[in-house]
Coordinates of C-alpha atoms in Angstrom, one line a residue:
Chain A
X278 CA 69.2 93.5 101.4
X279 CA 71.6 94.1 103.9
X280 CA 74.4 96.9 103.6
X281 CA 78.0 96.5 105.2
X282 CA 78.5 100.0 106.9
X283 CA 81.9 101.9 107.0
X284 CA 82.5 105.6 108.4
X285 CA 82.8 107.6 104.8
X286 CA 86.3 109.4 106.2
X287 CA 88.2 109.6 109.0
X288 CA 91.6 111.7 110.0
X289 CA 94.3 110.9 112.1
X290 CA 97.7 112.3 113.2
X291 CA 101.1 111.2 112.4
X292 CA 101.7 108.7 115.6
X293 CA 98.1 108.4 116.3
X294 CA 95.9 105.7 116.4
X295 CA 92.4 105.5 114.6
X296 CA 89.9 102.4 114.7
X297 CA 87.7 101.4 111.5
X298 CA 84.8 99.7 111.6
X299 CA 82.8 97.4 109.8
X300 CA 79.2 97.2 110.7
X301 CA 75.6 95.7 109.1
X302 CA 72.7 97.7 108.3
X303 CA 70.9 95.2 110.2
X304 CA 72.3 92.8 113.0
X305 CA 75.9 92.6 114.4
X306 CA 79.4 91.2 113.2
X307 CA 80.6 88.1 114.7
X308 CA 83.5 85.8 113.8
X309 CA 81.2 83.9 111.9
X310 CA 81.3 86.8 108.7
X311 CA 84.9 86.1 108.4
X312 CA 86.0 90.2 108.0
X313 CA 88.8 90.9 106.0
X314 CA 90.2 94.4 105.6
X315 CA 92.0 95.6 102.5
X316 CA 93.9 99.1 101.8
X317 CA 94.0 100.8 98.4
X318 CA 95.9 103.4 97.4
X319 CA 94.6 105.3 94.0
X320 CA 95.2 103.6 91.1
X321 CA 96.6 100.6 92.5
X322 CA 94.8 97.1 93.3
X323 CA 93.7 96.4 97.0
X324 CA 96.3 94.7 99.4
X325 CA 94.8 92.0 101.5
X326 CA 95.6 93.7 105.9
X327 CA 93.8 91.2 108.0
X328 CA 91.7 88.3 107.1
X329 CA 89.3 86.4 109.1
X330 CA 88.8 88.7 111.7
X331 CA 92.1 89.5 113.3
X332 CA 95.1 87.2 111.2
X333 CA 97.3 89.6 109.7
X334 CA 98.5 89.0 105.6
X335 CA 102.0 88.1 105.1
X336 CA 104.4 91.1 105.2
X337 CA 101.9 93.7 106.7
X338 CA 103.2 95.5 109.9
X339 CA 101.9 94.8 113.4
X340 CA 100.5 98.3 113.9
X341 CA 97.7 97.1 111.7
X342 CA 95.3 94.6 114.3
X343 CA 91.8 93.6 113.5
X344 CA 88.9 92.4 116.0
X345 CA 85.4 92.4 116.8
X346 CA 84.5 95.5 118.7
X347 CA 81.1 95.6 120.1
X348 CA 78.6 94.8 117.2
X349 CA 81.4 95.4 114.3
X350 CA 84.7 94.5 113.3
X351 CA 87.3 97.2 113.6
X352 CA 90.8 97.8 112.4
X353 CA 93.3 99.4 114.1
X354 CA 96.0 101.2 113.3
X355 CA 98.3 102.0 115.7
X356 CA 101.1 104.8 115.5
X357 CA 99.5 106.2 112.2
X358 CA 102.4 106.7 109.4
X359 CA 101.6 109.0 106.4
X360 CA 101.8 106.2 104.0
X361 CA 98.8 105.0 106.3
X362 CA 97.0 107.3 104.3
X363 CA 94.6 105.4 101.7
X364 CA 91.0 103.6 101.2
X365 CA 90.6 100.9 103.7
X366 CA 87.4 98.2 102.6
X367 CA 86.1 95.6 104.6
X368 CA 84.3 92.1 103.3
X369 CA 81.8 90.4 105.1
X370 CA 80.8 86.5 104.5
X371 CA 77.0 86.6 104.1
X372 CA 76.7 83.1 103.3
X373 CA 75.9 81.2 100.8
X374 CA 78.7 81.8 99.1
X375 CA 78.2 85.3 98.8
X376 CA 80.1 88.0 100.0
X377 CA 79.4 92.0 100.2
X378 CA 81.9 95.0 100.6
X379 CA 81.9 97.9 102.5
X380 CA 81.4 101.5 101.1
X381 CA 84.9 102.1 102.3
X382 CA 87.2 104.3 104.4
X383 CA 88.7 107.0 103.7
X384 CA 91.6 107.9 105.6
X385 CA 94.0 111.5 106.3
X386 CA 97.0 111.8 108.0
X387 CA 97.7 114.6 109.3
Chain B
X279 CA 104.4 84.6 96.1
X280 CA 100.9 84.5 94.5
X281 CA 100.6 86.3 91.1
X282 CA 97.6 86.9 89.0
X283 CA 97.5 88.8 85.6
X284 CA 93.6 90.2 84.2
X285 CA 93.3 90.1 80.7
X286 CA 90.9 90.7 77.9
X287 CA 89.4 94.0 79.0
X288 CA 88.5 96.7 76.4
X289 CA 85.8 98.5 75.1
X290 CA 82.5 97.0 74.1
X291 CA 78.9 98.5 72.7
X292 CA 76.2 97.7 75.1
X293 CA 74.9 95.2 74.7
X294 CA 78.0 93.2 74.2
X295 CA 79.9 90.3 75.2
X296 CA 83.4 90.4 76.8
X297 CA 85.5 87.3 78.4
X298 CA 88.1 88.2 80.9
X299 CA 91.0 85.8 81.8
X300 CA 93.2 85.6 84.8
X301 CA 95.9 83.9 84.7
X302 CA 97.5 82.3 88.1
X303 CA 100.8 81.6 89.9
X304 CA 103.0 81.4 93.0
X305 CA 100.4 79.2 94.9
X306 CA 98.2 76.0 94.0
X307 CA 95.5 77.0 92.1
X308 CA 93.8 74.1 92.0
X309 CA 93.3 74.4 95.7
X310 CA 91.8 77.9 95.9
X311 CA 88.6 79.5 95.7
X312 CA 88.7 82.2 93.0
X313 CA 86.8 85.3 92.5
X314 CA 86.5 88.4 90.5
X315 CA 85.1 91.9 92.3
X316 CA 84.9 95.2 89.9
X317 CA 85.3 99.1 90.7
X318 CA 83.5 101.5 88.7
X319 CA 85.6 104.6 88.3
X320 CA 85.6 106.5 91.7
X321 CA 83.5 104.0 93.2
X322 CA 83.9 101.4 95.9
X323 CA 84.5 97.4 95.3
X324 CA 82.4 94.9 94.9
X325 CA 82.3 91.3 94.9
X326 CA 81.2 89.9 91.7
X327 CA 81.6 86.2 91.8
X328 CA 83.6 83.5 93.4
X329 CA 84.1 79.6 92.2
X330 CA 85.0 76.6 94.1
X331 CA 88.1 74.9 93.5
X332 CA 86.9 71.8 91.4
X333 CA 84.2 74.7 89.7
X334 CA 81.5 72.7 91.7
X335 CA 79.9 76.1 93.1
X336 CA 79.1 79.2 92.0
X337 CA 78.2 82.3 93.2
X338 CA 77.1 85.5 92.2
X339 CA 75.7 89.2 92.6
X340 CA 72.3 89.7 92.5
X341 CA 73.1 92.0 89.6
X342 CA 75.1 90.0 87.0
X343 CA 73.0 86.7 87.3
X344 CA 72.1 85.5 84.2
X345 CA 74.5 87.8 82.6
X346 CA 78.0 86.4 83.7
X347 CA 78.8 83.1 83.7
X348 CA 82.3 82.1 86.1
X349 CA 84.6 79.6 85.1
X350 CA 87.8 77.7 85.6
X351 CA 90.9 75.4 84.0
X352 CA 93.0 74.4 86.6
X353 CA 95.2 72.7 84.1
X354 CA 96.1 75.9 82.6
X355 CA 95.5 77.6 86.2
X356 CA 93.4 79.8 84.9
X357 CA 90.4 81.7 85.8
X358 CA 87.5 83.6 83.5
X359 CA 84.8 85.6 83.1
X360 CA 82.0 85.6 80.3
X361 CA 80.3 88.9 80.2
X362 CA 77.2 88.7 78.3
X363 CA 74.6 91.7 78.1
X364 CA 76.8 94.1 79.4
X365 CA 75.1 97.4 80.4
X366 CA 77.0 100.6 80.9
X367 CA 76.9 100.2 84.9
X368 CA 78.9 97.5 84.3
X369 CA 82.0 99.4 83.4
X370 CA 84.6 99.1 85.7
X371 CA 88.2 97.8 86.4
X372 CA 87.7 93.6 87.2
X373 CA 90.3 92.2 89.5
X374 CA 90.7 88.6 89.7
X375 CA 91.3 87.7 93.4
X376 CA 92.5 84.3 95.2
X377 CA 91.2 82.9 98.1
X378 CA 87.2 82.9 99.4
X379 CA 87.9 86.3 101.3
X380 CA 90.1 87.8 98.1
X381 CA 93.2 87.2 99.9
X382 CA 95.5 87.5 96.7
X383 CA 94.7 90.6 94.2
X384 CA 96.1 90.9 90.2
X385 CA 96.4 94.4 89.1
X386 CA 92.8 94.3 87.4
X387 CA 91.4 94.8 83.6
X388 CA 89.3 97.8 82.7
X389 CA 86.0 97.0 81.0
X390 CA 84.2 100.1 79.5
X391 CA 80.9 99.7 78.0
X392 CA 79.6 102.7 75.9
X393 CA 78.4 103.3 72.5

Protein backbone atom coordinates (compact mmCIF):
# COMPACT_ATOMS: atom_id res chain seq x y z
CA UNK A 1 0.00 0.00 0.00
CA UNK A 2 1.33 3.12 -0.73
CA UNK A 3 2.15 5.83 2.13
CA UNK A 4 1.89 9.68 1.42
CA UNK A 5 5.18 11.02 3.06
CA UNK A 6 5.47 14.38 5.09
CA UNK A 7 8.67 15.65 7.04
CA UNK A 8 7.38 14.88 10.90
CA UNK A 9 8.48 18.73 11.91
CA UNK A 10 10.02 21.50 10.68
CA UNK A 11 10.96 25.15 12.22
CA UNK A 12 11.13 28.37 10.72
CA UNK A 13 11.83 32.02 11.75
CA UNK A 14 9.49 34.84 11.98
CA UNK A 15 9.89 36.38 8.26
CA UNK A 16 11.27 33.17 6.90
CA UNK A 17 10.23 30.98 4.39
CA UNK A 18 9.90 27.09 4.84
CA UNK A 19 8.78 24.52 1.95
CA UNK A 20 6.53 21.29 2.86
CA UNK A 21 6.40 18.52 0.99
CA UNK A 22 4.21 15.88 0.07
CA UNK A 23 5.81 12.81 -1.30
CA UNK A 24 4.79 8.78 -2.02
CA UNK A 25 6.44 5.87 -0.54
CA UNK A 26 6.69 4.68 -3.97
CA UNK A 27 6.59 6.86 -7.34
CA UNK A 28 6.36 10.65 -7.67
CA UNK A 29 3.60 13.39 -7.37
CA UNK A 30 2.25 14.86 -10.45
CA UNK A 31 -0.82 17.11 -11.12
CA UNK A 32 -2.64 14.13 -11.74
CA UNK A 33 -3.02 13.38 -7.58
CA UNK A 34 -4.76 16.56 -7.19
CA UNK A 35 -2.69 17.73 -3.77
CA UNK A 36 -4.49 19.73 -1.43
CA UNK A 37 -2.93 21.17 1.68
CA UNK A 38 -4.84 21.87 4.94
CA UNK A 39 -3.57 23.62 8.28
CA UNK A 40 -4.89 22.72 11.78
CA UNK A 41 -4.47 24.33 14.75
CA UNK A 42 -5.17 22.09 18.05
CA UNK A 43 -8.49 21.52 18.75
CA UNK A 44 -9.86 23.11 15.81
CA UNK A 45 -11.07 21.43 12.36
CA UNK A 46 -8.65 21.57 9.26
CA UNK A 47 -8.88 24.72 6.94
CA UNK A 48 -8.69 23.84 3.32
CA UNK A 49 -4.83 26.25 1.96
CA UNK A 50 -4.45 25.10 -1.58
CA UNK A 51 -6.31 22.67 -3.56
CA UNK A 52 -5.44 20.90 -6.71
CA UNK A 53 -1.98 21.56 -6.62
CA UNK A 54 -1.32 25.24 -6.58
CA UNK A 55 -5.18 27.12 -6.35
CA UNK A 56 -5.32 28.87 -3.21
CA UNK A 57 -8.90 28.53 -0.94
CA UNK A 58 -10.95 31.54 -0.65
CA UNK A 59 -9.63 34.11 1.93
CA UNK A 60 -6.13 32.41 2.53
CA UNK A 61 -3.17 34.90 2.09
CA UNK A 62 -0.74 34.84 -0.83
CA UNK A 63 2.24 33.94 1.27
CA UNK A 64 0.84 30.51 1.25
CA UNK A 65 1.74 28.96 -2.69
CA UNK A 66 1.58 25.31 -3.58
CA UNK A 67 3.43 23.33 -6.55
CA UNK A 68 5.08 20.37 -7.73
CA UNK A 69 8.63 20.39 -6.67
CA UNK A 70 10.72 17.72 -8.12
CA UNK A 71 8.93 14.30 -7.35
CA UNK A 72 6.42 15.96 -4.56
CA UNK A 73 4.14 18.64 -4.06
CA UNK A 74 5.35 21.38 -1.78
CA UNK A 75 3.84 24.25 0.12
CA UNK A 76 5.31 27.38 0.66
CA UNK A 77 5.12 29.70 2.96
CA UNK A 78 6.64 32.74 2.47
CA UNK A 79 7.45 35.46 5.24
CA UNK A 80 6.55 32.98 8.04
CA UNK A 81 4.09 34.71 10.72
CA UNK A 82 3.71 33.13 14.27
CA UNK A 83 0.12 32.23 13.67
CA UNK A 84 1.85 30.22 10.84
CA UNK A 85 2.55 27.98 13.45
CA UNK A 86 0.24 24.70 13.27
CA UNK A 87 -0.15 21.03 11.59
CA UNK A 88 -0.06 21.30 7.91
CA UNK A 89 -1.65 17.71 6.02
CA UNK A 90 -1.57 17.01 2.54
CA UNK A 91 -4.24 14.70 0.39
CA UNK A 92 -3.35 12.82 -2.48
CA UNK A 93 -5.97 11.47 -5.23
CA UNK A 94 -5.05 7.75 -5.51
CA UNK A 95 -7.74 6.95 -7.70
CA UNK A 96 -10.52 5.15 -7.71
CA UNK A 97 -12.14 7.31 -5.74
CA UNK A 98 -9.95 6.93 -2.95
CA UNK A 99 -7.90 9.35 -1.38
CA UNK A 100 -4.93 9.06 1.45
CA UNK A 101 -3.44 11.72 3.88
CA UNK A 102 -0.28 12.53 4.89
CA UNK A 103 1.25 11.87 8.33
CA UNK A 104 1.38 15.62 8.69
CA UNK A 105 3.60 18.61 9.43
CA UNK A 106 4.43 19.97 12.21
CA UNK A 107 5.46 23.42 12.11
CA UNK A 108 7.60 26.13 14.81
CA UNK A 109 8.07 29.56 14.50
CA UNK A 110 10.58 30.84 15.99
CA UNK B 1 -20.18 30.51 2.78
CA UNK B 2 -20.33 26.65 3.12
CA UNK B 3 -21.37 25.35 6.59
CA UNK B 4 -21.53 21.90 7.84
CA UNK B 5 -22.67 20.76 11.44
CA UNK B 6 -21.53 16.68 12.60
CA UNK B 7 -23.99 15.16 14.75
CA UNK B 8 -24.82 12.00 16.56
CA UNK B 9 -21.41 11.18 18.11
CA UNK B 10 -21.15 9.72 21.59
CA UNK B 11 -20.15 6.82 23.31
CA UNK B 12 -20.74 3.31 22.24
CA UNK B 13 -19.66 -0.44 23.65
CA UNK B 14 -17.68 -2.25 20.96
CA UNK B 15 -19.18 -3.77 19.14
CA UNK B 16 -21.74 -1.18 18.49
CA UNK B 17 -23.58 0.78 16.06
CA UNK B 18 -23.46 4.56 15.69
CA UNK B 19 -25.02 6.91 12.74
CA UNK B 20 -23.48 10.22 12.26
CA UNK B 21 -25.27 13.13 10.36
CA UNK B 22 -24.06 16.18 8.74
CA UNK B 23 -25.96 18.57 7.99
CA UNK B 24 -25.14 21.09 4.97
CA UNK B 25 -25.41 24.82 3.85
CA UNK B 26 -24.07 27.88 2.11
CA UNK B 27 -23.37 25.95 -1.18
CA UNK B 28 -25.41 23.33 -3.44
CA UNK B 29 -25.27 20.27 -1.91
CA UNK B 30 -26.70 18.48 -4.40
CA UNK B 31 -23.75 19.23 -6.55
CA UNK B 32 -20.89 18.18 -4.38
CA UNK B 33 -18.98 15.20 -3.58
CA UNK B 34 -19.19 14.60 0.21
CA UNK B 35 -16.89 12.79 2.57
CA UNK B 36 -16.22 12.08 6.10
CA UNK B 37 -12.20 11.63 7.37
CA UNK B 38 -11.62 10.82 11.30
CA UNK B 39 -8.75 11.74 13.80
CA UNK B 40 -7.98 9.56 16.53
CA UNK B 41 -6.87 11.62 19.51
CA UNK B 42 -3.23 12.90 18.80
CA UNK B 43 -3.20 11.27 15.63
CA UNK B 44 -3.20 12.37 12.01
CA UNK B 45 -6.36 12.52 9.48
CA UNK B 46 -7.64 10.25 7.53
CA UNK B 47 -9.95 9.82 4.78
CA UNK B 48 -12.75 7.62 5.49
CA UNK B 49 -15.27 7.81 2.77
CA UNK B 50 -16.54 10.04 0.04
CA UNK B 51 -20.03 9.83 -1.99
CA UNK B 52 -20.93 11.12 -5.40
CA UNK B 53 -23.39 13.66 -5.70
CA UNK B 54 -26.56 11.61 -6.94
CA UNK B 55 -24.97 8.75 -4.19
CA UNK B 56 -24.06 6.75 -7.42
CA UNK B 57 -20.40 5.88 -6.00
CA UNK B 58 -18.82 4.99 -3.11
CA UNK B 59 -15.76 4.79 -1.64
CA UNK B 60 -14.05 3.68 1.19
CA UNK B 61 -10.93 2.77 3.51
CA UNK B 62 -9.65 -0.49 3.30
CA UNK B 63 -10.41 -0.55 7.01
CA UNK B 64 -14.07 0.27 7.53
CA UNK B 65 -15.42 -1.74 4.47
CA UNK B 66 -18.05 -3.79 5.34
CA UNK B 67 -18.49 -1.89 8.52
CA UNK B 68 -19.59 1.65 7.37
CA UNK B 69 -22.03 2.15 5.02
CA UNK B 70 -22.11 6.15 3.35
CA UNK B 71 -25.11 7.85 2.53
CA UNK B 72 -26.96 10.88 1.29
CA UNK B 73 -30.55 13.06 1.18
CA UNK B 74 -30.01 15.87 -0.93
CA UNK B 75 -33.55 16.95 -0.20
CA UNK B 76 -32.73 17.48 3.30
CA UNK B 77 -28.91 18.30 2.25
CA UNK B 78 -27.78 16.01 4.33
CA UNK B 79 -24.99 13.66 4.62
CA UNK B 80 -24.48 10.29 7.06
CA UNK B 81 -22.60 7.73 8.33
CA UNK B 82 -23.71 4.20 9.61
CA UNK B 83 -21.09 2.75 11.85
CA UNK B 84 -21.62 -0.81 12.36
CA UNK B 85 -19.10 -3.09 14.32
CA UNK B 86 -17.23 -0.44 15.73
CA UNK B 87 -13.83 -1.47 17.25
CA UNK B 88 -12.01 0.74 19.72
CA UNK B 89 -9.51 1.94 16.84
CA UNK B 90 -12.27 3.49 15.58
CA UNK B 91 -12.52 6.15 18.09
CA UNK B 92 -11.92 9.36 16.86
CA UNK B 93 -13.38 12.91 16.04
CA UNK B 94 -15.39 12.43 12.29
CA UNK B 95 -15.54 15.52 10.27
CA UNK B 96 -17.91 15.71 7.49
CA UNK B 97 -16.12 17.47 4.58
CA UNK B 98 -17.44 19.06 1.05
CA UNK B 99 -15.93 18.67 -2.03
CA UNK B 100 -13.82 15.39 -3.56
CA UNK B 101 -10.49 16.89 -2.06
CA UNK B 102 -12.39 18.00 1.40
CA UNK B 103 -12.48 21.50 0.45
CA UNK B 104 -15.22 22.54 3.05
CA UNK B 105 -14.64 21.22 6.84
CA UNK B 106 -17.67 21.13 9.77
CA UNK B 107 -16.24 21.24 13.22
CA UNK B 108 -16.41 17.37 13.56
CA UNK B 109 -18.31 14.72 16.08
CA UNK B 110 -16.32 12.72 18.59
CA UNK B 111 -17.05 8.97 18.46
CA UNK B 112 -15.50 6.99 21.51
CA UNK B 113 -15.78 3.34 21.52
CA UNK B 114 -14.93 1.62 24.88
CA UNK B 115 -16.57 -0.66 27.27
Amino acid sequence: QTVVTQEPSFSVSPGGTVTLTCGLSSGSVSTSYYPTWYQQTPGQAPRTLIYTTNTRSSGVPDRFSGSILGNKAALTITGAQTDDESDYYCVLYMGSGIWVFGGGTKLTVL
Amino acid sequence: EVQLVESGGGLVQPGGSLRLSCAGSGFTFSSSWMSWVRQAPGKGLEWVANIKEDGSEKNYVESVKGRFTISRDNTKNALYLQMNSLRGEDTAVYYCASGRSCRGWGQGTLVTVSS
